[in-house]
mmCIF file of C-alpha atoms in Angstrom:
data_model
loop_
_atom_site.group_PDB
_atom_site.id
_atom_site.type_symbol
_atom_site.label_atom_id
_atom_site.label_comp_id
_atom_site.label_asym_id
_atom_site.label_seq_id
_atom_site.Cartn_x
_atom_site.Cartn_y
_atom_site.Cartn_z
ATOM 1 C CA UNK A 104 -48.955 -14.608 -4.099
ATOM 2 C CA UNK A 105 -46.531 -13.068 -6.829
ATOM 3 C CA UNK A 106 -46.101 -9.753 -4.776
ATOM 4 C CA UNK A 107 -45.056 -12.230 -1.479
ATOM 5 C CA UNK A 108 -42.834 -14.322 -3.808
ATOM 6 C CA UNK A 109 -41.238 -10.923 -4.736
ATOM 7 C CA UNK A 110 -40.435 -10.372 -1.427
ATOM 8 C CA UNK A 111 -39.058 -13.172 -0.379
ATOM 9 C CA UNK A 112 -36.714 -13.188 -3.508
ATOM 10 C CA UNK A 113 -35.508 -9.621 -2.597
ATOM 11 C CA UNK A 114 -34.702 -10.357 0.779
ATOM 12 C CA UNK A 115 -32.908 -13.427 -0.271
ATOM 13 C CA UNK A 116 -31.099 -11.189 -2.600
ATOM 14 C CA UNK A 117 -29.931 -8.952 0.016
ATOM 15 C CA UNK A 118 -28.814 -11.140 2.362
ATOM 16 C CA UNK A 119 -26.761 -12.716 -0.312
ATOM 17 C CA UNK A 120 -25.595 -9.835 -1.250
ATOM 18 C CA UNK A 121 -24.430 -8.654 2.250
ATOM 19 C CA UNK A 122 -22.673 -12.612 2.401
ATOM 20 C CA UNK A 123 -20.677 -12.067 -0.720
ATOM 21 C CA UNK A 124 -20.081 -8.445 -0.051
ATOM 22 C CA UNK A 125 -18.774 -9.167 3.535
ATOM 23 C CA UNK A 126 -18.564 -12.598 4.556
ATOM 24 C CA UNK A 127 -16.276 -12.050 7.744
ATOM 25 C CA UNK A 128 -19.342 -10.591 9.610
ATOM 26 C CA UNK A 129 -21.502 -14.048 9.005
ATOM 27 C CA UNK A 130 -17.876 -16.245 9.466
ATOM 28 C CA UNK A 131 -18.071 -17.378 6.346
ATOM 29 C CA UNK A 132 -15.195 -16.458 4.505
ATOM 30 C CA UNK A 133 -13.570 -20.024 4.661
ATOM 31 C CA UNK A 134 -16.569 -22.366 3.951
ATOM 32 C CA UNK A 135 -17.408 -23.457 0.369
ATOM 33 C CA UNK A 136 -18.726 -21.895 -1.570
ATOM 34 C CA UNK A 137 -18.313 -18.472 -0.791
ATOM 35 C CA UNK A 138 -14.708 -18.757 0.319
ATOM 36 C CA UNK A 139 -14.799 -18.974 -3.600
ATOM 37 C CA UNK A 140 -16.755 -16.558 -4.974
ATOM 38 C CA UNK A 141 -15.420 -13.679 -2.646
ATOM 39 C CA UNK A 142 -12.213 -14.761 -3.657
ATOM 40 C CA UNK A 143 -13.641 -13.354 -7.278
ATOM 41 C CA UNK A 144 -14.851 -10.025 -5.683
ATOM 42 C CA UNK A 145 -14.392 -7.909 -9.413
ATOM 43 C CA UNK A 146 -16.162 -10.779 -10.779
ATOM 44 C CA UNK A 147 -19.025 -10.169 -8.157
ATOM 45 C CA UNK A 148 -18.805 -6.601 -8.425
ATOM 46 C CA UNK A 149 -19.731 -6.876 -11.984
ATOM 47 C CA UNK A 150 -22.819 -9.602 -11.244
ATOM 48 C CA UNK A 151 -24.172 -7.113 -9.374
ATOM 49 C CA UNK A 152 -24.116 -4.240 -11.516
ATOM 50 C CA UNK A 153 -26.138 -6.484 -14.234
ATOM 51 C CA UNK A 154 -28.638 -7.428 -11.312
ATOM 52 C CA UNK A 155 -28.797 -3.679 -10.833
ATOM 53 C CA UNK A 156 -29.072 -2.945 -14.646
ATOM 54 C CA UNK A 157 -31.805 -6.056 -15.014
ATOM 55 C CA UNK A 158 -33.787 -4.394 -11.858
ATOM 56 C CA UNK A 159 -33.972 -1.364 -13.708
ATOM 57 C CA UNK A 160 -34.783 -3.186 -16.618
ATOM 58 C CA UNK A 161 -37.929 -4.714 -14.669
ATOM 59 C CA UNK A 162 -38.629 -1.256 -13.178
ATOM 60 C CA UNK A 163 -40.260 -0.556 -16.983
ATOM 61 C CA UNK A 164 -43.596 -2.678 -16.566
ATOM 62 C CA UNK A 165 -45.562 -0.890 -14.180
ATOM 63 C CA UNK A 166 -47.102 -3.659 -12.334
ATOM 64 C CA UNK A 167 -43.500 -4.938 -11.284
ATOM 65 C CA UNK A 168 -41.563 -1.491 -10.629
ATOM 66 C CA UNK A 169 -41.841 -1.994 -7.039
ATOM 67 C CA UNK A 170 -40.069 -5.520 -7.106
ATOM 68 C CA UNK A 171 -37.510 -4.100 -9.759
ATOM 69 C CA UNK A 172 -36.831 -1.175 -7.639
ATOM 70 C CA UNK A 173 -35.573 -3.346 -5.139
ATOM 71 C CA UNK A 174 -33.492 -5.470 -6.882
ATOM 72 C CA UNK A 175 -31.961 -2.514 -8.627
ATOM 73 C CA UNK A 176 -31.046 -0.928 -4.994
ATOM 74 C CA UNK A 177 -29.675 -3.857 -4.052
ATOM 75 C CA UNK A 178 -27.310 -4.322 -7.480
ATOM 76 C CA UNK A 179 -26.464 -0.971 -7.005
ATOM 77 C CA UNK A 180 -25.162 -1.121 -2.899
ATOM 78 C CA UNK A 181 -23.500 -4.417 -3.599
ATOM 79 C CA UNK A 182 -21.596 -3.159 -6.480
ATOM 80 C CA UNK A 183 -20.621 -0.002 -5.128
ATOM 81 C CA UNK A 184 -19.381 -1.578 -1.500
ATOM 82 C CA UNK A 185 -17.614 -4.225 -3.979
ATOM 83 C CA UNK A 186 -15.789 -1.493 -5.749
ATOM 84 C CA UNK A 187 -15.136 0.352 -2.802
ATOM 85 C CA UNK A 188 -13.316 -2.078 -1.047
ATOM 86 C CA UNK A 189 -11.511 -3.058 -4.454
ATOM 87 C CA UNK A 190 -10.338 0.480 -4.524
ATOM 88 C CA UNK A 191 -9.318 0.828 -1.032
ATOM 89 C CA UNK A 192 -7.092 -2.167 -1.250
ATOM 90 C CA UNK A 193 -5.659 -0.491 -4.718
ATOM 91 C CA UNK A 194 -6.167 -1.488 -8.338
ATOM 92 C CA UNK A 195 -2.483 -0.885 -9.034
ATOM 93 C CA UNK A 196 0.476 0.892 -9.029
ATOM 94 C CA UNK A 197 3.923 1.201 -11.970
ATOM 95 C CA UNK A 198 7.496 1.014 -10.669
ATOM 96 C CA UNK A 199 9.675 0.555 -7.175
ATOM 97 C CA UNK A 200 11.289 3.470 -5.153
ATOM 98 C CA UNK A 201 15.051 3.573 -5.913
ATOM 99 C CA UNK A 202 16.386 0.620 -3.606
ATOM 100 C CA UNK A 203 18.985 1.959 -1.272
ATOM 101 C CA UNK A 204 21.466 0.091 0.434
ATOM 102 C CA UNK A 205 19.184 -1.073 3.317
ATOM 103 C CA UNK A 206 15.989 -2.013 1.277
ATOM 104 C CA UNK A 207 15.385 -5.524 0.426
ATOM 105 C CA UNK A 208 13.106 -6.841 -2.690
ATOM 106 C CA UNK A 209 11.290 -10.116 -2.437
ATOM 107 C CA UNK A 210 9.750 -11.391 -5.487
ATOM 108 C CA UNK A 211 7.186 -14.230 -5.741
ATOM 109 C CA UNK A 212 6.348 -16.499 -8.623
ATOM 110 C CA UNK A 213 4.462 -19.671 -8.577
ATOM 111 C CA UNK A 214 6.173 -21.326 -11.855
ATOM 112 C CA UNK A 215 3.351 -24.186 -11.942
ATOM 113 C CA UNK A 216 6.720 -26.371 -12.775
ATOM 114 C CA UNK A 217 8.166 -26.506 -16.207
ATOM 115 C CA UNK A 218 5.508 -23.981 -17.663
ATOM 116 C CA UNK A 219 7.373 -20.804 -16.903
ATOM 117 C CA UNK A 220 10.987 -20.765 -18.613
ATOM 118 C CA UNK A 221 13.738 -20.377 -16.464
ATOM 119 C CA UNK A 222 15.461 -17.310 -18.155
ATOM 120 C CA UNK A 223 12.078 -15.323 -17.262
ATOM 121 C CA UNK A 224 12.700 -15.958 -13.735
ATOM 122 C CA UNK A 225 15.833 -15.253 -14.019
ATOM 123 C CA UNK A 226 15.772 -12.227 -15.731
ATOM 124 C CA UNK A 227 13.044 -10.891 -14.109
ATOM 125 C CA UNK A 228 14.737 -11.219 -11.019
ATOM 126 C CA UNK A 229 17.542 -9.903 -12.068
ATOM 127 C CA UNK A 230 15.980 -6.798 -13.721
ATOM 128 C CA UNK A 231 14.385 -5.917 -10.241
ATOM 129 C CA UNK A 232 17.655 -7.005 -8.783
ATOM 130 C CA UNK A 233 15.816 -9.074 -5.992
ATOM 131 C CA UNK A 234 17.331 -10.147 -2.589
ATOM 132 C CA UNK A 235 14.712 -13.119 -1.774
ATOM 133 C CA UNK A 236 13.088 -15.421 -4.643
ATOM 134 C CA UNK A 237 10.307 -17.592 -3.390
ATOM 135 C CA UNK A 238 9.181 -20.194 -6.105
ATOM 136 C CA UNK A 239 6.508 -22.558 -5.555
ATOM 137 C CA UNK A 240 5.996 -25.261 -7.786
ATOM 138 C CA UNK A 241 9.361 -25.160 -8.587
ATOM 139 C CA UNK A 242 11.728 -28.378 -8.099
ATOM 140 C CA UNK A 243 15.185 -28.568 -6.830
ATOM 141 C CA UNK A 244 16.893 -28.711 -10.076
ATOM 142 C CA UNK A 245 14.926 -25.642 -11.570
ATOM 143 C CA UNK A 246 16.234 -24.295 -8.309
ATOM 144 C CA UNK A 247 19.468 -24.989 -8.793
ATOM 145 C CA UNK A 248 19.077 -23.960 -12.562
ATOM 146 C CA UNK A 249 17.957 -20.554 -11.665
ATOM 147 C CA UNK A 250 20.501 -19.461 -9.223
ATOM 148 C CA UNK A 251 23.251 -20.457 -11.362
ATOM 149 C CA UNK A 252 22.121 -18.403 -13.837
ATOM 150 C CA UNK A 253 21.955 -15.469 -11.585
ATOM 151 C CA UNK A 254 25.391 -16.213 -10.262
ATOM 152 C CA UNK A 255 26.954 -16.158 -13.759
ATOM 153 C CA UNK A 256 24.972 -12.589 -14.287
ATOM 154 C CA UNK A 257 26.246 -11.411 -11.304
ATOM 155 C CA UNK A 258 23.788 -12.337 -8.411
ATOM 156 C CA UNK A 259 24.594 -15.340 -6.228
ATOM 157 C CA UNK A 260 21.821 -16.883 -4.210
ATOM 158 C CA UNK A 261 21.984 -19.289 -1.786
ATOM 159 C CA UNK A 262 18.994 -22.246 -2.674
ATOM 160 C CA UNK A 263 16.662 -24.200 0.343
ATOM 161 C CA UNK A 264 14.071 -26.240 -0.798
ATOM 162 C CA UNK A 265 11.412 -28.501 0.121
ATOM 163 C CA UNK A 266 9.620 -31.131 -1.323
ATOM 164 C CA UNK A 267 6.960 -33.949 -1.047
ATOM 165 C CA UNK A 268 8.785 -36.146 -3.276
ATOM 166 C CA UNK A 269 6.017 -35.728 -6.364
ATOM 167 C CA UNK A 270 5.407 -33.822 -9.244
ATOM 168 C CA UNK A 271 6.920 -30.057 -9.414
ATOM 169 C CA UNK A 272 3.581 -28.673 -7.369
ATOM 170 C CA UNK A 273 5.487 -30.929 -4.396
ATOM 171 C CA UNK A 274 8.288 -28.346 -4.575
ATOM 172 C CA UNK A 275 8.985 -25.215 -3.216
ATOM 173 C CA UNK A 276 11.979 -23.569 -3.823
ATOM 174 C CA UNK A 277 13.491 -20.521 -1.598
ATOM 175 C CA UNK A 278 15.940 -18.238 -3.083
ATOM 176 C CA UNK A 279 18.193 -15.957 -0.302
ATOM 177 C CA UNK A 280 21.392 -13.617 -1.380
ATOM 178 C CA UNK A 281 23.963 -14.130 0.307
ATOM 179 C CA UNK A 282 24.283 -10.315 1.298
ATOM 180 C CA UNK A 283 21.555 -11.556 4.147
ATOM 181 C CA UNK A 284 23.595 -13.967 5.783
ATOM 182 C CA UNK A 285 24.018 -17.344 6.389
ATOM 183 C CA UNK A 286 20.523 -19.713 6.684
ATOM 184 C CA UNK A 287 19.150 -23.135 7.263
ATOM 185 C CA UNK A 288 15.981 -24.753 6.551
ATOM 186 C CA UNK A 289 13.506 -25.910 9.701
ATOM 187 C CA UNK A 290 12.818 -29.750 9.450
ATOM 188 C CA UNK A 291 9.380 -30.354 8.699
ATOM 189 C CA UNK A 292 7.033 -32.646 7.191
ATOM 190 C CA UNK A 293 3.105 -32.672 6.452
ATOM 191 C CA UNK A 294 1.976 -33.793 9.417
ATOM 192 C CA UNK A 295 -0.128 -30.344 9.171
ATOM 193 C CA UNK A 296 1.715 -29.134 12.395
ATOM 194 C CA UNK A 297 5.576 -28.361 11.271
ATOM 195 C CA UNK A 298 4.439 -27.152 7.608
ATOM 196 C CA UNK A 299 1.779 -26.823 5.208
ATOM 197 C CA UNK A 300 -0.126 -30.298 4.178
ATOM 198 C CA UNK A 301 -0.663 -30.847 0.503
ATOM 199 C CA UNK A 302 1.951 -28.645 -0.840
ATOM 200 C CA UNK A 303 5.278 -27.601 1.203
ATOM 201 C CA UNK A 304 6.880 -24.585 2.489
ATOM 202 C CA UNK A 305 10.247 -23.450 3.374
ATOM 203 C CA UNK A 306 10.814 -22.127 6.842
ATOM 204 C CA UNK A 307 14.299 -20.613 6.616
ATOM 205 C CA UNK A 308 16.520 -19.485 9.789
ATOM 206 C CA UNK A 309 19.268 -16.783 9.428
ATOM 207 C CA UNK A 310 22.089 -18.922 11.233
ATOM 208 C CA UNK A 311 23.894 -16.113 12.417
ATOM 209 C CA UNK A 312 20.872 -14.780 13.881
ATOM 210 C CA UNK A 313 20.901 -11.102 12.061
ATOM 211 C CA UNK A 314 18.290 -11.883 9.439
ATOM 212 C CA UNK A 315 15.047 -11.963 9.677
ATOM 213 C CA UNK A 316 13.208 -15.413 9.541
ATOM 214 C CA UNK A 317 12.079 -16.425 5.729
ATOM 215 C CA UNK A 318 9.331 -18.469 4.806
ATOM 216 C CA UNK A 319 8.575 -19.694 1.349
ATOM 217 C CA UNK A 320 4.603 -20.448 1.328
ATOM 218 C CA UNK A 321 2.408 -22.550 -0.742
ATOM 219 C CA UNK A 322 -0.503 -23.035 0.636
ATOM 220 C CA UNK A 323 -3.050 -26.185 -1.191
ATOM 221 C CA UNK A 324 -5.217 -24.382 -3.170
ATOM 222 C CA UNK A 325 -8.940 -24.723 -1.430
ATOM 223 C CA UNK A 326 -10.505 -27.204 -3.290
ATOM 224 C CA UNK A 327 -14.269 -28.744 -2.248
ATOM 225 C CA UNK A 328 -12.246 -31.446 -1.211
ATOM 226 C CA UNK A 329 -9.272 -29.797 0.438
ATOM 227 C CA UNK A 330 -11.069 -27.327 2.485
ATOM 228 C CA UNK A 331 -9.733 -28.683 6.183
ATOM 229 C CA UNK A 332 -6.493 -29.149 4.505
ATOM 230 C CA UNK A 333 -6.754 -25.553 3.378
ATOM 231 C CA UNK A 334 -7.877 -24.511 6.650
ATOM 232 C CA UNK A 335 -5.273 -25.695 8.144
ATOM 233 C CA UNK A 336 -2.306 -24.419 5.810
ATOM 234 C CA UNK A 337 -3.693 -20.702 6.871
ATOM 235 C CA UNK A 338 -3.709 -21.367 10.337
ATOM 236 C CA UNK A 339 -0.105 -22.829 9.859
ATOM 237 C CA UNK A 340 0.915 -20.242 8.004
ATOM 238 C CA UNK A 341 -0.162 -17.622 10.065
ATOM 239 C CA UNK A 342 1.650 -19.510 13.084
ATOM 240 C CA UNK A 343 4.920 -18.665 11.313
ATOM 241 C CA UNK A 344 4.450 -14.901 11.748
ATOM 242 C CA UNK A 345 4.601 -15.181 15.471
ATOM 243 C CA UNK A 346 8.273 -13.354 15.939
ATOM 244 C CA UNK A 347 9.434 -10.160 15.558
ATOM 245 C CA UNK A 348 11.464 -10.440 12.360
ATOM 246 C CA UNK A 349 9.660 -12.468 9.574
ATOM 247 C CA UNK A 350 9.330 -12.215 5.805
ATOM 248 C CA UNK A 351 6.790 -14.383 4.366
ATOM 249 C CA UNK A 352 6.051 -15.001 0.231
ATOM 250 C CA UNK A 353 4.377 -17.369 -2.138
ATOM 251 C CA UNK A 354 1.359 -18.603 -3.120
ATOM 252 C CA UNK A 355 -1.042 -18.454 -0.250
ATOM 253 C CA UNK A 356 -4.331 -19.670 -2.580
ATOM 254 C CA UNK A 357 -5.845 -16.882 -0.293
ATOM 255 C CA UNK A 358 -7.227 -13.443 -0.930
ATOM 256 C CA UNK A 359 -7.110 -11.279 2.770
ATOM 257 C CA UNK A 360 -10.686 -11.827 2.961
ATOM 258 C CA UNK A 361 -9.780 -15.397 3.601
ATOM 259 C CA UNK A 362 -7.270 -13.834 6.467
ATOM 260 C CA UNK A 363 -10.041 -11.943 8.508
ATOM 261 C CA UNK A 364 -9.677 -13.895 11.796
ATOM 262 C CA UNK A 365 -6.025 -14.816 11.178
ATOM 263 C CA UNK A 366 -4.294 -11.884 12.245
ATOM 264 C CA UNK A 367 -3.408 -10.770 15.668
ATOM 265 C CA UNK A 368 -2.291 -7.338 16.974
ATOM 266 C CA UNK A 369 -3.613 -5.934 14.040
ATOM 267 C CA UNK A 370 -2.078 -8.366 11.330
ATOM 268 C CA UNK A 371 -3.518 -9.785 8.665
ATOM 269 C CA UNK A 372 -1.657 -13.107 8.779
ATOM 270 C CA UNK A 373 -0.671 -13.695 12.579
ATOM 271 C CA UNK A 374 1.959 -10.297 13.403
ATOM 272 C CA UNK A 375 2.434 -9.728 9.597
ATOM 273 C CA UNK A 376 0.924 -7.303 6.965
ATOM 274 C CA UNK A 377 0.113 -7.717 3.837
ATOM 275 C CA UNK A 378 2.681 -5.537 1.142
ATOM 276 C CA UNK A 379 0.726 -5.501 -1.790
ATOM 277 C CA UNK A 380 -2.802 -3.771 0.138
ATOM 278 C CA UNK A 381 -0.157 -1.625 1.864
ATOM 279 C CA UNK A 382 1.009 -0.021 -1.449
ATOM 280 C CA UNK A 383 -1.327 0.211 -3.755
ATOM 281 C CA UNK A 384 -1.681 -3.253 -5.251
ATOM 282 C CA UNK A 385 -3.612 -5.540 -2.932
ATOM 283 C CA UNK A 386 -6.978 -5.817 -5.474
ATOM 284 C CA UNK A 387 -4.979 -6.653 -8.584
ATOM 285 C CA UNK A 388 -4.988 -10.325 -9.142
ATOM 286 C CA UNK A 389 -2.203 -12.429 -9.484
ATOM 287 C CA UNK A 390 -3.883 -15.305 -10.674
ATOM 288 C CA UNK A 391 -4.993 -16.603 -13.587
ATOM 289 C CA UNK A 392 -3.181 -14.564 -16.249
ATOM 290 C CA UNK A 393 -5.706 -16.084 -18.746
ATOM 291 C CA UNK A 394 -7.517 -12.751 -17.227
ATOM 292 C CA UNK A 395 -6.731 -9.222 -16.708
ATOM 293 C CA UNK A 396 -5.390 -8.407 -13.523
ATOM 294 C CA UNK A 397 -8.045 -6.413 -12.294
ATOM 295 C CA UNK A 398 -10.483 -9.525 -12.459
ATOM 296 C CA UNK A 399 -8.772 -11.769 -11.421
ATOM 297 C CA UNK A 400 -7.623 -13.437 -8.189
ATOM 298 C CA UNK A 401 -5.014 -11.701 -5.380
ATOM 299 C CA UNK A 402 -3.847 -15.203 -4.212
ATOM 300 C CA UNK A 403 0.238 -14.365 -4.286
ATOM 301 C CA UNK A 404 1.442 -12.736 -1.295
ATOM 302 C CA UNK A 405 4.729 -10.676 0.390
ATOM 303 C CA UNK A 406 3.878 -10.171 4.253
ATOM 304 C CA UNK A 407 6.048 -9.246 7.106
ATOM 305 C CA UNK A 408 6.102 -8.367 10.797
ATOM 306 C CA UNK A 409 6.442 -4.227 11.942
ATOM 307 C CA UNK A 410 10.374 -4.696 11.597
ATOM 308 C CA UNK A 411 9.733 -3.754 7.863
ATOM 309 C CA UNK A 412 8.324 -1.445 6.040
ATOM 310 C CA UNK A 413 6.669 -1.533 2.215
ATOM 311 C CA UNK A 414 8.104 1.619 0.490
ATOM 312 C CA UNK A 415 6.165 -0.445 -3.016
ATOM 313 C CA UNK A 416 5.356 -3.368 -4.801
ATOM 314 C CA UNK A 417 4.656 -4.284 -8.175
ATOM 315 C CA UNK A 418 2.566 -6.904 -9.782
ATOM 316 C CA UNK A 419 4.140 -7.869 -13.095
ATOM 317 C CA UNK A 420 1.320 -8.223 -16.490
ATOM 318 C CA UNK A 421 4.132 -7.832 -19.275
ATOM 319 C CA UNK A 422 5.123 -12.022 -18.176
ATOM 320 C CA UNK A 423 1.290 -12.945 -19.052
ATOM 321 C CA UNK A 424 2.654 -15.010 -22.140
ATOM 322 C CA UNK A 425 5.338 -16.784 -20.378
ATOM 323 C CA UNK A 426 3.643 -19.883 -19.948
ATOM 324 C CA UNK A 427 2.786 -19.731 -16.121
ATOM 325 C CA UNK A 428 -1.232 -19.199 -14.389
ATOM 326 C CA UNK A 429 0.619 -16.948 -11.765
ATOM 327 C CA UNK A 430 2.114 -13.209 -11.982
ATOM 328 C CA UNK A 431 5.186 -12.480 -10.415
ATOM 329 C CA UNK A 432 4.781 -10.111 -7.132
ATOM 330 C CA UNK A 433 7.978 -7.825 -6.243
ATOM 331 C CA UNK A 434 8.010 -5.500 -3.084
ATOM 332 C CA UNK A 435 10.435 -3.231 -1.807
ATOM 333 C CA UNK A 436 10.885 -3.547 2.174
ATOM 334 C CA UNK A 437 12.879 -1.157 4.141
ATOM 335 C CA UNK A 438 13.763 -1.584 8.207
ATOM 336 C CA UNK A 439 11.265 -0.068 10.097
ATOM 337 C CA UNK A 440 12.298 2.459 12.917
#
C-alpha cells in the first residue's frame, strides 16, 4: 500500500510540475490558481529545487530511495526547465544604446497614486530623456503636475488621460512629446468593449496621422474575483495591437505566459512584441519592489507592432525606496526597415 501511495504521489508531482512549468500546453495559463503561481516562475523554480534537495534527502533510508529518487528527478527537471526559460527571456541587462535622432524611449511606471513622489518621475524621465510616459494609477492633476515639471526642465509633454472617476487606481495618465505630433484620445468607457473594465486605458491617435497609435494600459490585476474581468482586459488589450503602427505600455498585471494564445502572426499581444524579452530583460520582475527583481513578478510592459524595433530596455532597481510596488520600465525603439 505505501509503495502504490508513492506512486501515485510522484505522478501527481509530475504532472504538476509539467502544469506549473508549462501551463499553455494544458490551457491553463489564465485560470486560478495557476495563472498565479506561474506568474511567480523564480519563486517556483526555487520550490522545486527544495523538492529536489528533500528527494535526495529521502533517497538516504534505503527502503524509500526508490520513491525519493523520483521526486528528486522531478525537482531537478522542473527547476532546470524553470531556469531555462527564465534565462532565455533574460535576467537583465545595464544601460540604453545612445538614442539617435530617430529612436524613441517609452518609459512605464505604475505610481500606485500618491506613493511615488512626483520629482522621481520626473527626474527619472528626464534622466532617460523619454519621448512617451505611461502612468497608471496616476490622476489628472499628478498628470498635469508632472509634465509641468518637465516643461520647466526643458521637456514639454503633451498630457491625455482617463479615468473612472475614483480613487488614483481609476486613473491612467499618458504622457506624449510633442516632437511626435499632434494626438487625441479614443472615447471609451468600461463597457469591456471600447477599453479595459476595472481600471482604464488611454488609446491615443496621432491626429496628423504620422505617429504611431499609443496606448496607455492598465489592465485589473487578476484577482479570484476579477478573473473574467481580467480575461477580458487581455483580450481587449491585445485588440488594440491590430494596426501596423502601435506602441503599447503600462501595467498589464500579466507575465507573457499569460499572453500564450493572445498573439497573432507571431505576436505576443495581438501584432505586437514584447521589448523587455526582446532585449534582455523580460524575466526580471517589475513588481513588487518589496523583492528583488529577479523574484519577482514581470507584470509592466513596452510592446509594439514590426514598425519598431527594441535596440534595449532597462528595468530600473535604484527607485526601490521611492515609495511605489512597481519599477519603472524604459525601452529604446528605433523604426524598423
Amino acid at each position: 500500500m505505501l509503495r502504490l501511495t508513492g506512486i501515485l504521489f510522484t505522478i501527481a508531482t509530475a504532472i504538476v510540475a509539467a502544469v506549473l512549468t508549462w501551463p499553455q500546453f494544458f490551457r491553463l495559463e489564465q485560470t486560478f490558481p495557476i495563472a498565479q503561481l506561474v506568474s511567480l516562475r523564480p519563486v517556483v523554480a526555487l520550490a522545486f529545487a527544495v523538492l529536489a534537495l528533500v528527494g535526495l534527502l529521502i533517497c538516504l533510508g534505503r527502503r524509500s530511495r526508490g520513491f525519493g529518487a523520483g521526486l528528486a528527478m522531478i525537482g531537478v527537471l522542473a527547476a532546470g526547465a524553470n531556469v531555462g526559460i527564465l534565462v532565455v527571456r533574460g535576467v537583465g541587462t545595464t544601460g540604453l544604446p545612445e538614442k539617435t535622432a530617430d529612436s524613441i524611449r517609452v518609459m512605464t511606471w505604475n505610481t500606485a497614486g500618491p506613493a511615488t513622489d512626483v520629482d522621481a518621475v520626473v527626474t527619472t524621465a528626464i534622466a532617460m530623456d523619454v519621448d512617451i510616459v505611461a502612468l497608471p494609477e496616476t490622476n489628472d492633476d499628478t498628470g498635469e503636475a508632472i509634465a509641468i515639471a518637465m516643461r520647466d526642465r526643458g521637456n514639454p509633454m503633451w498630457v491625455h488621460e482617463e479615468n473612472y472617476q475614483g480613487w488614483d487606481a481609476t486613473y491612467t495618465t499618458l504622457l506624449i512629446s510633442p516632437d511626435l505630433g499632434d494626438y487625441a484620445v479614443v472615447e471609451s468607457d468600461a463597457s469591456g468593449t471600447t477599453n479595459t473594465s476595472v481600471v482604464p486605458s488611454v488609446v491615443a491617435m496621432p491626429v496628423n496621422g504620422d505617429g504611431p497609435i499609443v496606448v496607455a494600459v492598465h489592465a485589473v490585476a487578476p484577482r479570484q474575483g476579477d478573473m473574467d474581468q481580467w480575461r477580458s482586459d487581455l483580450r481587449w488589450i491585445a485588440d488594440q495591437c491590430a494596426s501596423d503602427d502601435v506602441i503599447m505600455a503600462g501595467d498589464f498585471n500579466a507575465t507573457v505566459d499569460h499572453m500564450s494564445r493572445l498573439g497573432t502572426g507571431g505576436g505576443t499581444m495581438g501584432r505586437c512584441h514584447d521589448a523587455a524579452s526582446a532585449t534582455g530583460n523580460g524575466a526580471v520582475g517589475t513588481w513588487d519592489t518589496a523583492w528583488p527583481a529577479l523574484l519577482g513578478t514581470p507584470i509592466d510592459h513596452v510592446m509594439t507592432t514590426d514598425a519598431w524595433r527594441a535596440s534595449g530596455s532597462v528595468v530600473v532597481t535604484s527607485l526601490d525606496g521611492s515609495g511605489g510596488d512597481h519599477r519603472p520600465v524604459i525601452v529604446q525603439l528605433e523604426r524598423a526597415g
